[in-house]
mmCIF file of C-alpha atoms in Angstrom:
data_model
loop_
_atom_site.group_PDB
_atom_site.id
_atom_site.type_symbol
_atom_site.label_atom_id
_atom_site.label_comp_id
_atom_site.label_asym_id
_atom_site.label_seq_id
_atom_site.Cartn_x
_atom_site.Cartn_y
_atom_site.Cartn_z
ATOM 1 C CA UNK A 1 0.000 0.000 0.000
ATOM 2 C CA UNK A 2 1.102 3.599 -0.519
ATOM 3 C CA UNK A 3 1.112 6.687 1.592
ATOM 4 C CA UNK A 4 -2.236 8.460 1.808
ATOM 5 C CA UNK A 5 -1.903 12.078 0.760
ATOM 6 C CA UNK A 6 -4.681 14.542 1.442
ATOM 7 C CA UNK A 7 -4.922 16.194 -1.991
ATOM 8 C CA UNK A 8 -7.168 18.950 -0.632
ATOM 9 C CA UNK A 9 -4.325 20.191 1.574
ATOM 10 C CA UNK A 10 -1.854 19.756 -1.262
ATOM 11 C CA UNK A 11 -3.957 22.089 -3.399
ATOM 12 C CA UNK A 12 -4.010 24.716 -0.654
ATOM 13 C CA UNK A 13 -0.256 24.427 -0.105
ATOM 14 C CA UNK A 14 0.425 24.687 -3.830
ATOM 15 C CA UNK A 15 -1.747 27.784 -4.281
ATOM 16 C CA UNK A 16 -0.188 29.692 -1.388
ATOM 17 C CA UNK A 17 3.296 30.829 -0.522
ATOM 18 C CA UNK A 18 4.005 27.931 1.829
ATOM 19 C CA UNK A 19 6.782 28.017 4.412
ATOM 20 C CA UNK A 20 9.039 25.066 3.595
ATOM 21 C CA UNK A 21 10.535 25.183 7.092
ATOM 22 C CA UNK A 22 7.336 23.530 8.352
ATOM 23 C CA UNK A 23 7.683 19.711 8.192
ATOM 24 C CA UNK A 24 4.121 19.012 7.027
ATOM 25 C CA UNK A 25 4.549 21.456 4.135
ATOM 26 C CA UNK A 26 7.785 19.728 3.085
ATOM 27 C CA UNK A 27 6.050 16.334 3.321
ATOM 28 C CA UNK A 28 3.041 17.425 1.250
ATOM 29 C CA UNK A 29 5.290 19.000 -1.357
ATOM 30 C CA UNK A 30 7.535 15.935 -1.565
ATOM 31 C CA UNK A 31 4.575 13.547 -1.733
ATOM 32 C CA UNK A 32 2.602 15.433 -4.365
ATOM 33 C CA UNK A 33 5.188 17.168 -6.539
ATOM 34 C CA UNK A 34 6.087 14.070 -8.618
ATOM 35 C CA UNK A 35 2.452 13.717 -9.690
ATOM 36 C CA UNK A 36 2.034 17.449 -10.292
ATOM 37 C CA UNK A 37 5.247 17.487 -12.336
ATOM 38 C CA UNK A 38 3.989 14.659 -14.569
ATOM 39 C CA UNK A 39 0.755 16.551 -15.206
ATOM 40 C CA UNK A 40 2.668 19.758 -15.991
ATOM 41 C CA UNK A 41 4.884 17.877 -18.463
ATOM 42 C CA UNK A 42 1.865 16.509 -20.300
ATOM 43 C CA UNK A 43 -0.374 19.593 -20.081
ATOM 44 C CA UNK A 44 1.234 22.902 -19.169
ATOM 45 C CA UNK A 45 -1.750 24.168 -17.215
ATOM 46 C CA UNK A 46 -0.843 27.620 -16.005
ATOM 47 C CA UNK A 47 -3.526 30.278 -15.840
ATOM 48 C CA UNK A 48 -2.747 33.807 -14.763
ATOM 49 C CA UNK A 49 0.527 32.702 -13.230
ATOM 50 C CA UNK A 50 -1.119 29.942 -11.172
ATOM 51 C CA UNK A 51 -0.249 26.296 -11.620
ATOM 52 C CA UNK A 52 -3.536 24.417 -12.009
ATOM 53 C CA UNK A 53 -2.082 20.888 -11.852
ATOM 54 C CA UNK A 54 -3.175 20.497 -8.183
ATOM 55 C CA UNK A 55 -6.736 21.361 -9.191
ATOM 56 C CA UNK A 56 -6.615 18.685 -11.911
ATOM 57 C CA UNK A 57 -5.372 16.145 -9.357
ATOM 58 C CA UNK A 58 -8.139 17.152 -6.958
ATOM 59 C CA UNK A 59 -10.826 16.787 -9.633
ATOM 60 C CA UNK A 60 -9.408 13.410 -10.703
ATOM 61 C CA UNK A 61 -9.305 12.232 -7.078
ATOM 62 C CA UNK A 62 -12.908 13.247 -6.476
ATOM 63 C CA UNK A 63 -13.947 11.514 -9.695
ATOM 64 C CA UNK A 64 -12.142 8.318 -8.725
ATOM 65 C CA UNK A 65 -13.532 8.344 -5.194
ATOM 66 C CA UNK A 66 -17.141 9.011 -6.129
ATOM 67 C CA UNK A 67 -17.728 7.518 -9.538
ATOM 68 C CA UNK A 68 -15.174 4.858 -10.341
ATOM 69 C CA UNK A 69 -15.058 3.269 -6.892
ATOM 70 C CA UNK A 70 -18.859 3.212 -6.627
ATOM 71 C CA UNK A 71 -19.183 1.709 -10.112
ATOM 72 C CA UNK A 72 -16.689 -1.043 -9.298
ATOM 73 C CA UNK A 73 -18.427 -1.704 -5.983
ATOM 74 C CA UNK A 74 -21.810 -2.013 -7.737
ATOM 75 C CA UNK A 75 -20.313 -4.339 -10.350
ATOM 76 C CA UNK A 76 -18.746 -6.533 -7.658
ATOM 77 C CA UNK A 77 -22.066 -6.668 -5.802
ATOM 78 C CA UNK A 78 -23.863 -7.803 -8.953
ATOM 79 C CA UNK A 79 -21.289 -10.523 -9.608
ATOM 80 C CA UNK A 80 -21.797 -12.088 -6.182
#
């Protein structure tokens, strides 16, 4: 299993001027930056000077949590 990262906090940290002397900020940055970097490489999503890759990750996470997981759960229930 992997490390659970709260993407909501990662979005807030990425959209603010975070103090990297705070351990939780360093952890969130280190845990989320590889994913954000991959998104930025594929789609350079910068709007008005703001990096929107955390917002894309947040939307994807919400989609996976609410739609994909529920669909797979319903399918598994039907196959029982």
